[in-house]
Short mmCIF file of C-alpha atoms and ligand atoms in Angstrom, two decimals:
data_model
loop_
_atom_site.label_atom_id
_atom_site.label_comp_id
_atom_site.label_asym_id
_atom_site.label_seq_id
_atom_site.Cartn_x
_atom_site.Cartn_y
_atom_site.Cartn_z
CA UNK A 1 137.52 21.16 -9.06
CA UNK A 2 139.43 17.87 -9.35
CA UNK A 3 139.95 16.21 -5.97
CA UNK A 4 143.27 14.56 -5.16
CA UNK A 5 143.19 10.79 -4.89
CA UNK A 6 144.00 9.99 -1.28
CA UNK A 7 143.78 6.81 0.70
CA UNK A 8 143.33 7.63 4.33
CA UNK A 9 142.24 5.57 7.26
CA UNK A 10 143.71 7.68 10.05
CA UNK A 11 140.85 9.84 11.41
CA UNK A 12 143.04 12.92 11.81
CA UNK A 13 144.26 12.67 8.20
CA UNK A 14 140.63 12.23 7.19
CA UNK A 15 139.53 15.32 9.11
CA UNK A 16 142.38 17.39 7.66
CA UNK A 17 141.66 16.19 4.13
CA UNK A 18 137.98 17.10 4.48
CA UNK A 19 138.93 20.49 5.92
CA UNK A 20 141.40 21.34 3.14
CA UNK A 21 138.95 20.25 0.44
CA UNK A 22 136.33 22.67 1.81
CA UNK A 23 138.75 25.48 2.73
CA UNK A 24 139.47 25.94 -1.00
CA UNK A 25 135.98 27.39 -1.33
CA UNK A 26 136.47 29.93 1.47
CA UNK A 27 138.71 32.94 0.84
CA UNK A 28 140.77 32.97 4.05
CA UNK A 29 143.38 35.54 5.04
CA UNK A 30 146.99 34.35 5.09
CA UNK A 31 147.78 31.93 7.88
CA UNK A 32 144.16 31.45 8.88
CA UNK A 33 143.76 28.14 7.11
CA UNK A 34 146.76 26.83 9.04
CA UNK A 35 145.42 28.31 12.28
CA UNK A 36 142.12 26.44 11.82
CA UNK A 37 143.88 23.19 10.92
CA UNK A 38 145.83 22.99 14.22
CA UNK A 39 144.30 21.82 17.51
CA UNK A 40 144.67 24.65 20.04
CA UNK A 41 145.87 22.44 22.90
CA UNK A 42 146.34 18.75 23.64
CA UNK A 43 146.68 17.02 26.99
CA UNK A 44 147.90 13.44 27.45
CA UNK A 45 147.51 11.87 30.88
CA UNK A 46 148.86 8.57 32.17
CA UNK A 47 147.19 7.70 35.43
CA UNK A 48 146.88 4.80 37.90
CA UNK A 49 143.68 2.97 38.80
CA UNK A 50 143.28 0.47 41.65
CA UNK A 51 141.77 -2.68 40.18
CA UNK A 52 139.42 -5.02 42.07
CA UNK A 53 142.15 -7.67 42.47
CA UNK A 54 144.36 -5.21 44.36
CA UNK A 55 146.72 -4.49 41.47
CA UNK A 56 147.33 -1.02 40.00
CA UNK A 57 147.00 -0.45 36.25
CA UNK A 58 148.15 2.59 34.30
CA UNK A 59 145.71 4.01 31.77
CA UNK A 60 146.30 6.64 29.08
CA UNK A 61 143.78 9.36 28.34
CA UNK A 62 143.56 12.50 26.22
CA UNK A 63 141.68 15.77 26.10
CA UNK A 64 142.08 17.92 22.98
CA UNK A 65 140.70 21.41 22.41
CA UNK A 66 140.56 22.15 18.71
CA UNK A 67 139.21 25.70 18.82
CA UNK A 68 138.02 28.27 21.35
CA UNK A 69 137.12 30.93 18.81
CA UNK A 70 133.33 30.68 19.22
CA UNK A 71 133.30 29.99 22.97
CA UNK A 72 134.13 27.34 25.56
CA UNK A 73 134.95 23.92 24.15
CA UNK A 74 132.43 21.10 23.94
CA UNK A 75 132.92 17.46 23.07
CA UNK A 76 132.38 13.93 24.27
CA UNK A 77 134.58 11.44 26.10
CA UNK A 78 135.20 8.05 24.51
CA UNK A 79 136.19 4.87 26.35
CA UNK A 80 137.44 2.37 23.77
CA UNK A 81 140.56 0.18 23.32
CA UNK A 82 141.21 1.84 19.93
CA UNK A 83 141.38 5.44 21.20
CA UNK A 84 144.43 7.32 19.86
CA UNK A 85 145.56 10.94 20.03
CA UNK A 86 144.89 11.31 16.31
CA UNK A 87 141.36 9.99 16.72
CA UNK A 88 140.69 12.46 19.54
CA UNK A 89 142.18 15.29 17.45
CA UNK A 90 139.86 14.47 14.56
CA UNK A 91 136.80 14.20 16.78
CA UNK A 92 137.69 17.57 18.39
CA UNK A 93 137.98 19.28 15.00
CA UNK A 94 134.65 17.81 13.85
CA UNK A 95 133.07 19.21 17.04
CA UNK A 96 134.25 22.72 16.10
CA UNK A 97 132.50 22.50 12.74
CA UNK A 98 129.40 20.81 14.20
CA UNK A 99 128.88 23.54 16.80
CA UNK A 100 129.47 26.28 14.20
CA UNK A 101 126.87 24.84 11.79
CA UNK A 102 124.28 24.55 14.56
CA UNK A 103 125.02 28.13 15.62
CA UNK A 104 126.12 27.12 19.13
CA UNK A 105 128.51 29.35 21.12
CA UNK A 106 131.14 26.60 21.46
CA UNK A 107 134.48 25.50 20.11
CA UNK A 108 135.30 21.84 19.58
CA UNK A 109 136.92 19.39 21.99
CA UNK A 110 137.10 15.66 22.56
CA UNK A 111 138.49 13.28 25.14
CA UNK A 112 139.19 9.60 25.38
CA UNK A 113 140.68 6.88 27.52
CA UNK A 114 142.32 3.79 26.04
CA UNK A 115 140.36 1.08 27.83
CA UNK A 116 137.70 -1.53 27.26
CA UNK A 117 134.82 -0.53 29.55
CA UNK A 118 133.16 -3.92 28.98
CA UNK A 119 136.13 -5.55 30.77
CA UNK A 120 135.96 -3.26 33.82
CA UNK A 121 133.77 -3.72 36.88
CA UNK A 122 131.48 -0.87 37.87
CA UNK A 123 133.86 0.06 40.70
CA UNK A 124 136.88 0.06 38.36
CA UNK A 125 134.97 2.19 35.84
CA UNK A 126 134.06 4.68 38.54
CA UNK A 127 137.65 4.95 39.86
CA UNK A 128 139.00 5.29 36.31
CA UNK A 129 136.44 8.01 35.54
CA UNK A 130 137.07 9.97 38.73
CA UNK A 131 140.85 9.89 38.24
CA UNK A 132 140.64 10.81 34.54
CA UNK A 133 138.23 13.66 35.42
CA UNK A 134 140.72 14.87 38.02
CA UNK A 135 143.61 14.67 35.54
CA UNK A 136 141.76 16.73 32.90
CA UNK A 137 140.27 19.16 35.43
CA UNK A 138 143.07 21.59 34.52
CA UNK A 139 141.15 22.08 31.25
CA UNK A 140 137.57 21.26 32.25
CA UNK A 141 135.04 23.73 33.68
CA UNK A 142 131.55 25.08 33.02
CA UNK A 143 133.03 28.19 31.40
CA UNK A 144 136.00 26.57 29.67
CA UNK A 145 135.42 22.97 28.58
CA UNK A 146 132.26 20.90 28.97
CA UNK A 147 132.50 17.14 28.24
CA UNK A 148 129.63 14.83 27.24
CA UNK A 149 129.12 11.11 26.49
CA UNK A 150 130.49 9.31 23.45
CA UNK A 151 131.21 5.67 22.60
CA UNK A 152 131.66 3.62 25.77
CA UNK A 153 130.48 6.32 28.19
CA UNK A 154 126.96 7.02 29.46
CA UNK A 155 124.93 9.23 31.84
CA UNK A 156 126.35 7.42 34.91
CA UNK A 157 129.91 8.21 33.80
CA UNK A 158 128.87 11.86 33.31
CA UNK A 159 127.39 11.88 36.85
CA UNK A 160 130.73 10.66 38.27
CA UNK A 161 132.56 13.41 36.35
CA UNK A 162 130.15 16.04 37.65
CA UNK A 163 130.48 14.74 41.21
CA UNK A 164 134.29 14.58 41.06
CA UNK A 165 134.59 18.16 39.77
CA UNK A 166 132.03 19.31 42.37
CA UNK A 167 133.95 17.63 45.22
CA UNK A 168 137.10 19.53 44.20
CA UNK A 169 135.17 22.82 44.20
CA UNK A 170 133.23 22.15 47.40
CA UNK A 171 129.83 22.79 45.80
CA UNK A 172 127.77 21.24 42.98
CA UNK A 173 128.66 22.34 39.47
CA UNK A 174 126.16 20.54 37.19
CA UNK A 175 127.05 22.67 34.13
CA UNK A 176 130.58 21.16 33.97
CA UNK A 177 129.36 18.19 31.94
CA UNK A 178 126.27 17.31 29.87
CA UNK A 179 124.49 14.04 29.20
CA UNK A 180 123.96 13.60 32.95
CA UNK A 181 120.99 11.75 34.43
CA UNK A 182 118.01 14.09 34.88
CA UNK A 183 118.22 13.58 38.67
CA UNK A 184 121.55 15.47 38.82
CA UNK A 185 120.81 18.32 36.40
CA UNK A 186 120.54 16.51 33.08
CA UNK A 187 118.07 17.61 30.45
CA UNK A 188 115.03 15.63 29.44
CA UNK A 189 115.53 14.44 25.89
CA UNK A 190 119.37 14.43 25.96
CA UNK A 191 119.89 10.69 25.86
CA UNK A 192 117.82 10.21 22.71
CA UNK A 193 118.78 13.56 21.11
CA UNK A 194 121.46 12.31 18.70
CA UNK A 195 119.41 9.42 17.31
CA UNK A 196 116.26 11.55 17.18
CA UNK A 197 118.24 14.25 15.38
CA UNK A 198 119.49 11.70 12.83
CA UNK A 199 115.88 10.73 12.11
CA UNK A 200 114.79 14.37 11.75
CA UNK A 201 117.68 15.06 9.37
CA UNK A 202 116.81 11.87 7.45
CA UNK A 203 113.28 13.22 7.08
CA UNK A 204 114.60 16.51 5.65
CA UNK A 205 117.04 14.75 3.33
CA UNK A 206 114.40 12.31 2.08
CA UNK A 207 112.04 15.19 1.31
CA UNK A 208 114.84 17.03 -0.51
CA UNK A 209 115.50 14.09 -2.85
CA UNK A 210 111.83 13.09 -3.23
CA UNK A 211 112.09 9.88 -1.23
CA UNK A 212 109.00 8.92 0.75
CA UNK A 213 110.16 7.99 4.24
CA UNK A 214 106.98 5.97 4.74
CA UNK A 215 107.93 2.49 3.66
CA UNK A 216 111.57 3.47 2.99
CA UNK A 217 113.98 0.65 3.91
CA UNK A 218 116.55 1.59 6.56
CA UNK A 219 119.79 -0.17 7.56
CA UNK A 220 121.66 0.86 10.72
CA UNK A 221 125.26 -0.01 11.56
CA UNK A 222 125.87 0.20 15.33
CA UNK A 223 122.98 -0.34 17.71
CA UNK A 224 124.15 1.78 20.63
CA UNK A 225 122.82 5.09 21.90
CA UNK A 226 122.70 6.75 18.46
CA UNK A 227 121.82 3.80 16.21
CA UNK A 228 119.07 2.30 18.36
CA UNK A 229 117.22 5.61 18.84
CA UNK A 230 117.61 6.46 15.13
CA UNK A 231 116.10 3.06 14.23
CA UNK A 232 113.23 3.41 16.71
CA UNK A 233 112.40 6.95 15.56
CA UNK A 234 112.63 6.18 11.84
CA UNK A 235 110.31 3.20 12.37
CA UNK A 236 107.87 5.50 14.18
CA UNK A 237 108.02 7.82 11.16
CA UNK A 238 106.91 4.92 8.95
CA UNK A 239 110.23 3.61 7.66
CA UNK A 240 110.99 -0.12 7.66
CA UNK A 241 114.16 -1.15 9.49
CA UNK A 242 115.56 -4.03 7.41
CA UNK A 243 119.03 -4.48 8.96
CA UNK A 244 120.98 -3.59 12.09
CA UNK A 245 124.36 -4.57 13.48
CA UNK A 246 126.64 -4.10 16.44
CA UNK A 247 130.27 -5.06 17.06
CA UNK A 248 129.33 -8.76 17.28
CA UNK A 249 127.37 -8.99 14.03
CA UNK A 250 124.04 -8.15 12.51
CA UNK A 251 120.69 -9.29 11.23
CA UNK A 252 118.84 -8.63 7.96
CA UNK A 253 115.20 -9.17 7.03
CA UNK A 254 113.78 -7.52 3.87
CA UNK A 255 110.29 -7.73 5.43
CA UNK A 256 111.35 -5.55 8.36
CA UNK A 257 112.56 -5.92 11.95
CA UNK A 258 110.92 -4.54 15.09
CA UNK A 259 113.41 -2.08 16.67
CA UNK A 260 111.77 -2.43 20.11
CA UNK A 261 112.28 -6.20 19.97
CA UNK A 262 115.87 -5.66 18.75
CA UNK A 263 116.51 -3.39 21.72
CA UNK A 264 115.08 -5.99 24.10
CA UNK A 265 117.37 -8.62 22.50
CA UNK A 266 120.41 -6.30 22.82
CA UNK A 267 119.59 -5.70 26.50
CA UNK A 268 119.08 -9.39 27.22
CA UNK A 269 122.00 -10.93 25.27
CA UNK A 270 124.36 -7.98 24.71
CA UNK A 271 124.02 -8.14 20.92
CA UNK A 272 121.48 -7.84 18.11
CA UNK A 273 123.26 -10.68 16.31
CA UNK A 274 121.30 -13.14 18.51
CA UNK A 275 117.96 -11.84 17.22
CA UNK A 276 115.83 -14.92 16.46
CA UNK A 277 114.35 -13.51 13.21
CA UNK A 278 115.87 -12.79 9.77
CA UNK A 279 119.22 -13.69 8.31
CA UNK A 280 122.52 -13.32 10.18
CA UNK A 281 124.96 -10.94 8.49
CA UNK A 282 128.33 -9.55 9.50
CA UNK A 283 128.69 -6.05 10.95
CA UNK A 284 130.21 -4.92 7.62
CA UNK A 285 127.58 -6.58 5.39
CA UNK A 286 124.89 -4.38 6.93
CA UNK A 287 126.40 -1.46 4.99
CA UNK A 288 125.71 -3.24 1.71
CA UNK A 289 122.19 -4.67 2.11
CA UNK A 290 119.39 -3.48 -0.21
CA UNK A 291 117.97 -0.34 1.46
CA UNK A 292 117.02 3.28 0.78
CA UNK A 293 118.56 4.94 3.85
CA UNK A 294 121.78 3.81 5.50
CA UNK A 295 122.70 5.07 8.98
CA UNK A 296 126.31 4.26 9.94
CA UNK A 297 126.21 4.81 13.72
CA UNK A 298 129.29 2.91 14.96
CA UNK A 299 132.82 4.22 14.43
CA UNK A 300 135.07 6.05 11.93
CA UNK A 301 136.33 4.80 8.60
CA UNK A 302 133.60 2.20 8.00
CA UNK A 303 132.64 3.23 4.46
CA UNK A 304 135.74 2.83 2.32
CA UNK A 305 136.29 3.18 -1.44
CA UNK A 306 135.92 -0.59 -1.62
CA UNK A 307 132.53 -1.09 0.02
CA UNK A 308 131.23 2.33 -1.16
CA UNK A 309 130.87 0.73 -4.60
CA UNK A 310 128.49 -1.83 -3.10
CA UNK A 311 126.37 0.52 -0.96
CA UNK A 312 122.80 0.26 -2.24
CA UNK A 313 121.25 3.12 -0.25
CA UNK A 314 120.18 6.36 -1.90
CA UNK A 315 120.79 8.43 1.21
CA UNK A 316 123.42 8.02 3.96
CA UNK A 317 122.80 9.69 7.32
CA UNK A 318 126.08 9.77 9.24
CA UNK A 319 125.08 9.04 12.82
CA UNK A 320 128.69 8.19 13.68
CA UNK A 321 131.51 10.70 13.49
CA UNK A 322 133.74 10.18 10.47
CA UNK A 323 132.22 6.94 9.11
CA UNK A 324 133.06 7.77 5.48
CA UNK A 325 136.61 8.24 4.19
CA UNK A 326 137.21 11.13 1.73
CA UNK A 327 137.94 8.63 -1.05
CA UNK A 328 134.68 6.80 -0.31
CA UNK A 329 132.94 10.19 -0.49
CA UNK A 330 134.22 10.51 -4.08
CA UNK A 331 132.87 7.07 -4.99
CA UNK A 332 129.48 7.78 -3.41
CA UNK A 333 129.23 11.16 -5.15
CA UNK A 334 129.97 9.56 -8.53
CA UNK A 335 127.18 7.06 -7.81
CA UNK A 336 124.72 9.83 -6.82
CA UNK A 337 124.38 8.63 -3.25
CA UNK A 338 123.48 11.59 -1.02
CA UNK A 339 125.71 11.70 2.07
CA UNK A 340 124.41 13.85 4.92
CA UNK A 341 127.63 14.49 6.86
CA UNK A 342 128.17 13.74 10.54
CA UNK A 343 128.69 17.39 11.46
CA UNK A 344 125.09 18.00 10.41
CA UNK A 345 123.38 14.62 10.81
CA UNK A 346 124.44 13.83 14.39
CA UNK A 347 124.38 17.41 15.73
CA UNK A 348 121.24 16.66 17.77
CA UNK A 349 123.43 15.43 20.64
CA UNK A 350 125.49 18.58 21.04
CA UNK A 351 122.44 20.77 20.47
CA UNK A 352 120.59 19.24 23.43
CA UNK A 353 123.85 19.21 25.41
CA UNK A 354 123.91 22.97 24.83
CA UNK A 355 120.30 23.14 26.09
CA UNK A 356 121.33 21.13 29.17
CA UNK A 357 124.23 23.52 29.87
CA UNK A 358 121.95 26.56 29.48
CA UNK A 359 119.37 24.99 31.84
CA UNK A 360 122.08 24.15 34.41
CA UNK A 361 123.51 27.68 34.32
CA UNK A 362 120.06 29.14 34.86
CA UNK A 363 118.92 26.37 37.25
CA UNK A 364 115.67 26.49 35.29
CA UNK A 365 114.50 23.39 33.45
CA UNK A 366 112.45 22.94 30.29
CA UNK A 367 109.81 20.42 29.34
CA UNK A 368 110.49 17.61 26.88
CA UNK A 369 108.23 19.37 24.38
CA UNK A 370 110.32 22.57 24.60
CA UNK A 371 113.55 20.62 24.17
CA UNK A 372 112.21 18.74 21.12
CA UNK A 373 110.80 21.82 19.43
CA UNK A 374 114.01 23.80 19.88
CA UNK A 375 116.09 20.83 18.70
CA UNK A 376 113.98 20.42 15.58
CA UNK A 377 114.17 24.15 14.82
CA UNK A 378 117.99 24.24 14.98
CA UNK A 379 118.44 21.01 13.01
CA UNK A 380 116.02 21.95 10.23
CA UNK A 381 117.61 25.40 9.97
CA UNK A 382 121.07 23.81 9.81
CA UNK A 383 119.98 21.37 7.12
CA UNK A 384 118.37 24.09 5.00
CA UNK A 385 121.42 26.36 5.25
CA UNK A 386 123.78 23.58 4.25
CA UNK A 387 121.48 22.47 1.42
CA UNK A 388 121.41 26.07 0.11
CA UNK A 389 125.23 26.38 0.19
CA UNK A 390 125.48 23.01 -1.58
CA UNK A 391 123.18 24.20 -4.39
CA UNK A 392 124.75 27.66 -4.66
CA UNK A 393 128.32 26.37 -4.83
CA UNK A 394 127.60 23.10 -6.62
CA UNK A 395 129.33 21.06 -3.92
CA UNK A 396 128.36 17.96 -1.91
CA UNK A 397 126.74 18.36 1.50
CA UNK A 398 129.94 17.63 3.46
CA UNK A 399 131.85 20.36 1.66
CA UNK A 400 128.87 22.71 2.00
CA UNK A 401 128.59 22.04 5.73
CA UNK A 402 132.32 22.61 6.21
CA UNK A 403 132.25 25.79 4.12
CA UNK A 404 129.45 27.17 6.32
CA UNK A 405 131.32 26.18 9.49
CA UNK A 406 134.71 27.51 8.37
CA UNK A 407 133.10 30.82 7.33
CA UNK A 408 131.46 31.19 10.76
CA UNK A 409 134.62 30.44 12.72
CA UNK A 410 136.80 32.59 10.44
CA UNK A 411 134.36 35.48 10.71
CA UNK A 412 134.48 35.34 14.53
CA UNK A 413 138.27 35.05 14.41
CA UNK A 414 138.64 38.17 12.23
CA UNK A 415 136.32 40.07 14.55
CA UNK A 416 138.19 38.99 17.68
CA UNK A 417 141.61 39.47 16.05
CA UNK A 418 144.84 37.62 16.68
CA UNK A 419 146.12 38.17 20.23
CA UNK A 420 148.23 40.13 21.14
P1 NAD B 501 127.62 3.46 21.86
O1 NAD B 501 128.81 2.97 22.58
O2 NAD B 501 126.35 3.67 22.60
O3 NAD B 501 127.29 2.50 20.61
C1 NAD B 501 128.20 2.13 19.63
C2 NAD B 501 127.65 0.92 18.93
O4 NAD B 501 128.45 0.57 17.80
C3 NAD B 501 127.60 -0.35 19.81
O5 NAD B 501 126.36 -0.99 19.61
C4 NAD B 501 128.76 -1.20 19.26
O6 NAD B 501 128.53 -2.58 19.45
C5 NAD B 501 128.68 -0.82 17.81
N1 NAD B 501 129.87 -1.12 17.02
C6 NAD B 501 131.17 -0.94 17.31
N2 NAD B 501 131.94 -1.34 16.30
C7 NAD B 501 131.10 -1.78 15.33
C8 NAD B 501 131.27 -2.32 14.02
N3 NAD B 501 132.48 -2.48 13.50
N4 NAD B 501 130.18 -2.66 13.32
C9 NAD B 501 128.95 -2.50 13.83
N5 NAD B 501 128.72 -1.98 15.05
C10 NAD B 501 129.78 -1.64 15.78
O7 NAD B 501 128.09 4.81 21.14
P2 NAD B 501 127.19 5.99 20.58
O8 NAD B 501 127.15 7.06 21.59
O9 NAD B 501 125.96 5.44 19.99
O10 NAD B 501 128.14 6.53 19.39
C11 NAD B 501 128.14 5.96 18.09
C12 NAD B 501 128.73 6.97 17.11
O11 NAD B 501 127.96 8.16 17.16
C13 NAD B 501 130.18 7.38 17.41
O12 NAD B 501 130.83 7.65 16.19
C14 NAD B 501 130.01 8.68 18.17
O13 NAD B 501 131.14 9.51 18.10
C15 NAD B 501 128.82 9.26 17.44
N6 NAD B 501 128.09 10.29 18.17
C16 NAD B 501 127.55 10.03 19.40
C17 NAD B 501 126.84 11.04 20.05
C18 NAD B 501 126.15 10.81 21.36
O14 NAD B 501 125.43 11.71 21.81
N7 NAD B 501 126.27 9.66 21.99
C19 NAD B 501 126.71 12.30 19.45
C20 NAD B 501 127.25 12.51 18.18
C21 NAD B 501 127.94 11.50 17.56
#
């Protein structure tokens, strides 16, 4: 089927465009396509935070629930100066599809605060987090909406959210949020789950296209939680990391870079761009270096129709959410570049978040081995299902993944019925 030519950079337009492209392949009853395209509820909060210098600053935050058809909502919280309602809407919708593909009993949500966490002191970050958690507590709860980390947030922020919610209740409620430190009810293996999952999915994708991961050249955009663990794990699997970048720039060496040393450099100087080996490249150039596997693990809209023509990788593993615009997807497809979509490739995070929630609810904790085995089982199953749909319908992996997700959510919706 011919795809419309669209130029989109707004994440919500991107998410809708992807959804409508895939929904054409799913026979939906009247009105259901529209139902699935709308976020169920959206909360905007403007709230004050006492700053260290004694002043009071007003911050804006959001929490969006896209769907509650499959269960309580699940989705991360982002702290970034570029957060917008449309970005949070898109990320919430992608969470719905991601959970559906993985077979998790969750709908999709996302939250965000417009702020630059790097410019805030630890005390300011804690006060901002506790106030934001209080503001969204009308939606949040272990049975209704369970946040997790995303860009700019980490296990410490999750611990503050858990503590704030627990203080309001008068008793500890660890299952209200995932991605917590293990000491307060977190799961072993959660912090590295998304990056590890990307590497496992890369292994499946490489095998599917006959690419030997041993010796395969890997480039990673974004060296945060997802990108750094993906690089470390792929290197352990035998791949050669040739380029990495973060927001301040990147480094390229065709002979290979040591991800452990890159991590040490990032910890010491705040950026991989200061790495004393290889050639300095810009954050964007990393997407175009000679490599076999490209892992965009930074932010949305990075692979555009323009640079998609210069991507040299054979396989793209979307560690980030929404890194490829729909128009760039068309270019990559025409150039036979295999794109493993975000809603499949980075599902490792929400899968282990689900495991954390289950462990918290049961107050019974698993070993790292159990977590890893269960994660691998769900990811491999998800990949195989999506691959099968892609072959059966003759569509790319993103469309196949969305078709599978839309079918699952629609099926549950028909069974539940429209209330009243
Ligand atoms: P993070 O804050 O730990 O890391 C983000 C990294 O991207 C940082 O190193 C930052 O410097 C870098 N970056 C920002 N802009 C960049 C640019 N223009 N070029 C190159 N690098 C840039 O965040 P994270 O948790 O690793 O999330 C990264 C992506 O993965 C996001 O899209 C997020 O939604 C997605 N994701 C995260 C998780 C999770 O469990 N953390 C799960 C699923 C998806």
